[in-house]
Short mmCIF file of C-alpha atoms in Angstrom, two decimals:
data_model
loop_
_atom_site.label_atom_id
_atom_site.label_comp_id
_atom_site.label_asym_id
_atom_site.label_seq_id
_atom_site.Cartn_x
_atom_site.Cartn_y
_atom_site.Cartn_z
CA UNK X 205 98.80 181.60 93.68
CA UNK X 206 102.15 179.65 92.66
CA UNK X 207 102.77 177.28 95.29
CA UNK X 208 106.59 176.42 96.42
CA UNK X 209 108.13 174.86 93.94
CA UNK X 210 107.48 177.48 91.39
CA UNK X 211 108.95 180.02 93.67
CA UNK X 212 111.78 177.69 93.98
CA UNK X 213 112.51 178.27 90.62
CA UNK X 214 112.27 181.42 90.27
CA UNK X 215 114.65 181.97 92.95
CA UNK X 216 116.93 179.57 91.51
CA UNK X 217 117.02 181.07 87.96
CA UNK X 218 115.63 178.19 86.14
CA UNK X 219 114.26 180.34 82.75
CA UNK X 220 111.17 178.66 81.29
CA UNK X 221 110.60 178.69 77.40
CA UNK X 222 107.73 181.11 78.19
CA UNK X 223 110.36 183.24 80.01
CA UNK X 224 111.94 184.16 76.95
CA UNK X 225 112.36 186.77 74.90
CA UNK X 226 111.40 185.89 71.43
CA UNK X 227 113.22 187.90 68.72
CA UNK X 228 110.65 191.05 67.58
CA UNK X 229 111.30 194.16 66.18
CA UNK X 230 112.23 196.48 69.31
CA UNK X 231 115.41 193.42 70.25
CA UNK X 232 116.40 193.94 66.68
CA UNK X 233 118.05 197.07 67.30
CA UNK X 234 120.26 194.83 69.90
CA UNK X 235 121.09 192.31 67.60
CA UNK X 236 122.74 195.97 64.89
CA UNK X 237 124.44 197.03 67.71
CA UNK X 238 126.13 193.78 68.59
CA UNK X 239 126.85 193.38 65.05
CA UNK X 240 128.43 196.89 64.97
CA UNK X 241 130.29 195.66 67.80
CA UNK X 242 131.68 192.99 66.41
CA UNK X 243 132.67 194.10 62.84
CA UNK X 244 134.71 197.20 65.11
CA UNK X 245 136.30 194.58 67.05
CA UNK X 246 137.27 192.34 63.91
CA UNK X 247 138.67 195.72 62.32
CA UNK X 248 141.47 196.06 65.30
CA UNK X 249 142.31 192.66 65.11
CA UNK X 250 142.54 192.82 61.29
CA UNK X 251 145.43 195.58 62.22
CA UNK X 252 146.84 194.00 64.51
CA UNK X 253 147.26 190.64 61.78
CA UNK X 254 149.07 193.49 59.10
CA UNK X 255 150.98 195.02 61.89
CA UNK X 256 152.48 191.37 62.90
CA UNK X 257 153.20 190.89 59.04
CA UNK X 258 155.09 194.50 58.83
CA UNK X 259 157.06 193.37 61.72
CA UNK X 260 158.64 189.92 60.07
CA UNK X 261 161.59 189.92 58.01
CA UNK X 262 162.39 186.40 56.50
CA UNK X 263 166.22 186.23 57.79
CA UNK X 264 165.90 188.71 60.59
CA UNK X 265 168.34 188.17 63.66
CA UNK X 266 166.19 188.08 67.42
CA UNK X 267 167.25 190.46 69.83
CA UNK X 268 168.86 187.10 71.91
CA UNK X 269 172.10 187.50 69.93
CA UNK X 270 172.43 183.99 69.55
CA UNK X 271 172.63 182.87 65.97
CA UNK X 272 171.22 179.68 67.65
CA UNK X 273 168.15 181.23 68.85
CA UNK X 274 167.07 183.14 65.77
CA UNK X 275 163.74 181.55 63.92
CA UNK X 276 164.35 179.68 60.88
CA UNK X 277 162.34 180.02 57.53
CA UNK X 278 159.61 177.64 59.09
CA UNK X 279 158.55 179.38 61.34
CA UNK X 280 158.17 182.60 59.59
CA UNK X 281 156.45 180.81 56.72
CA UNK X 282 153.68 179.60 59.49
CA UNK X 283 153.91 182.98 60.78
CA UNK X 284 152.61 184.44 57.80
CA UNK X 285 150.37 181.13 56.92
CA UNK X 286 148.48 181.85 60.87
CA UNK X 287 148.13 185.29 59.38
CA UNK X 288 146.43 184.44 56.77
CA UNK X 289 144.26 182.13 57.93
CA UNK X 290 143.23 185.10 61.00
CA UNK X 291 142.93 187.34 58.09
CA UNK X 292 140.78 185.24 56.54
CA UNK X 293 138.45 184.31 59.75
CA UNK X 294 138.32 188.01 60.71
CA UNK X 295 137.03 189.02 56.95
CA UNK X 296 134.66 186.23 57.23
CA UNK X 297 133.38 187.27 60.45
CA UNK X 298 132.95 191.22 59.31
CA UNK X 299 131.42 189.77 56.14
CA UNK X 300 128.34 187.63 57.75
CA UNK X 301 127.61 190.37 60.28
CA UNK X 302 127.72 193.09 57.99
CA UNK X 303 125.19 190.53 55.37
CA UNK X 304 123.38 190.42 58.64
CA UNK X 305 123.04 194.35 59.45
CA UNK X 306 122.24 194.55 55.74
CA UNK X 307 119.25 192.41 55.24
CA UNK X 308 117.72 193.87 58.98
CA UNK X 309 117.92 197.57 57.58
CA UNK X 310 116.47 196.36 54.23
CA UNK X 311 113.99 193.80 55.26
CA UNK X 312 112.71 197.62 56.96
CA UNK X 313 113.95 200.48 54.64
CA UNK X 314 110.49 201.25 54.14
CA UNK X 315 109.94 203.14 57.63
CA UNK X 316 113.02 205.25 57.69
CA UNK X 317 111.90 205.80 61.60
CA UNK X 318 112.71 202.28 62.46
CA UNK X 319 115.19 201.85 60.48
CA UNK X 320 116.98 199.30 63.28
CA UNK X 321 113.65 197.38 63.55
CA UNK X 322 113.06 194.43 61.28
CA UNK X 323 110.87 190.95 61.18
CA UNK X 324 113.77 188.80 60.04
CA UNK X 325 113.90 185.47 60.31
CA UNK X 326 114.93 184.71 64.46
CA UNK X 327 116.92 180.70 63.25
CA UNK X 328 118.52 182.75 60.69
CA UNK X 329 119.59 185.65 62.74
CA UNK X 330 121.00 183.09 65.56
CA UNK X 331 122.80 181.07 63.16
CA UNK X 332 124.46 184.29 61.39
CA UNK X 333 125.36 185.74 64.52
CA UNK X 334 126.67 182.33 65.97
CA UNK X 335 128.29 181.94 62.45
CA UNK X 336 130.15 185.62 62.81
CA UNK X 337 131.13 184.65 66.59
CA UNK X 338 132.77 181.36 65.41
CA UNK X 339 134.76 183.38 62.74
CA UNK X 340 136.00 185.89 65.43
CA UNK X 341 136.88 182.84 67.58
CA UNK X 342 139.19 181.25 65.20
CA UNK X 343 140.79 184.33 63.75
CA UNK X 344 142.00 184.95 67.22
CA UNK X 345 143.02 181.85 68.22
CA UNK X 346 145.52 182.08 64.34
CA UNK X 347 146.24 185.85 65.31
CA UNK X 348 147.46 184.30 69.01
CA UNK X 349 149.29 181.90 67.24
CA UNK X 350 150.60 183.73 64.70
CA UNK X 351 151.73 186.16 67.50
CA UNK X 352 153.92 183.66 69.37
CA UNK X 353 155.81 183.30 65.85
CA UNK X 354 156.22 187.04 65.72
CA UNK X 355 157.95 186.62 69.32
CA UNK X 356 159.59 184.02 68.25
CA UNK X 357 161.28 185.60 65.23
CA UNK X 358 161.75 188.81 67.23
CA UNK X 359 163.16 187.80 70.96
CA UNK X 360 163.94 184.60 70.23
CA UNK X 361 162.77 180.61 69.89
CA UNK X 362 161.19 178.97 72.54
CA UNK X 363 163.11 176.15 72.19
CA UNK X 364 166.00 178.02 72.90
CA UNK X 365 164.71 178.97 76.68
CA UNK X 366 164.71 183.15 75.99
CA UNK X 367 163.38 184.06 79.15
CA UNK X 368 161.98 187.01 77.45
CA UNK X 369 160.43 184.61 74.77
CA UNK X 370 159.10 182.65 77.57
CA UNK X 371 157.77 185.36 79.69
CA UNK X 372 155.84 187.27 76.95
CA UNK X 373 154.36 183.96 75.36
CA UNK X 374 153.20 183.02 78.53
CA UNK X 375 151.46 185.88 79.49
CA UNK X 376 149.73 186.22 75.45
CA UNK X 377 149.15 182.81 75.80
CA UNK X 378 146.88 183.36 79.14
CA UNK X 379 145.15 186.52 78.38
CA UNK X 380 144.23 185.45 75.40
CA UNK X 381 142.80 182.00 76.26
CA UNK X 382 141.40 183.58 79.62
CA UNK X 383 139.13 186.28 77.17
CA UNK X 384 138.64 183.54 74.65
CA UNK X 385 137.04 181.71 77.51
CA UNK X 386 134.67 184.42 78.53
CA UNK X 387 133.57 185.47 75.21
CA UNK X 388 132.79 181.99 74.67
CA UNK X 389 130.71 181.69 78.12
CA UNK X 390 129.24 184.83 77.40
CA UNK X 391 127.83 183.58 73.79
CA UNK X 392 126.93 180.18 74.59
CA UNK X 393 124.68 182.20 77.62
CA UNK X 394 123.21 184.12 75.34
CA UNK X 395 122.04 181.85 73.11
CA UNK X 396 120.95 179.14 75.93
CA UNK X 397 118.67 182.31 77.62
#
């Protein structure tokens, strides 16, 4: 019979190394589908990067029609350097899970039945998957930043005080940090439990 204490803890959430779920063949399956997850996700953001670059004319005039207020060639040119670098991030991110997905469905091709199910390697399968989430991290933090140059160059610079500017900065600026913040909880969770 447990006595208090234990009880205590169980109430209180406390996981115990026994508690866990080590990584076998039936949570492999989890670990594709998160994968598959984030390699979709990656793929809208990698549209949204060439749909900021289609939108950016060096020498275009903002919408504040004040030649005062349009965005000089520095800021376009780190406009297109933040997309890049998301670019860049994003591919790396797609790249590691899909390397990841890969080596699970071969490490098991012979059993076409499972073919989700695979003994890999549970360090290496953390560190590729905390490796992909850390590329998806930083390509959105260069695709937010890149974004408030595209706003820039469109409605107007900051500097300038466009309320417009202003107003649609602020709000990226907090949804985007606000979901960066869960997604960040939400993996550093998962890999504490």
């Amino acid at each position: 019979m447990a006595d208090s204490s234990d009880l205590h803890e169980k109430d209180a959430g406390v996981a115990h190394p026994t508690d866990r779920i080590p990584t076998t063949p039936s949570t492999t399956s989890i670990h594709v589908t998160a994968l598959d997850g984030l390699v979709n996700v990656n793929s809208l953001f990698t549209i949204a990067v060439f749909v900021g670059l289609s939108l950016t004319v060096p020498g275009q005039r903002s919408l504040e029609n004040n030649s005062a207020c349009d965005a000089g060639p520095d800021v376009v040119r780190n406009l297109l350097v933040f997309e890049v670098v998301a670019f860049s991030f994003f591919l790396f991110s797609s790249l590691v899970a899909q390397g990841l997905k890969l080596a699970i469905n071969l490490l098991n091709s012979n059993d076409i039945d499972d073919a989700f199910r695979a003994h890999i390697n549970a360090k290496v399968l953390r560190l590729g998957m905390l490796g992909s989430a850390v590329g998806s991290v930083m390509g959105c933090v260069f695709l937010l930043l890149s974004m408030v140059n595209v706003v820039q160059v469109r409605l107007g610079m900051l500097s300038c005080g466009s309320k417009a500017a202003v107003r649609a900065v602020a709000v990226l600026v907090t949804l985007v940090t606000t979901a960066l913040a869960v997604y960040i909880s939400t993996v550093f969770y998962a890999f504490t439990h």
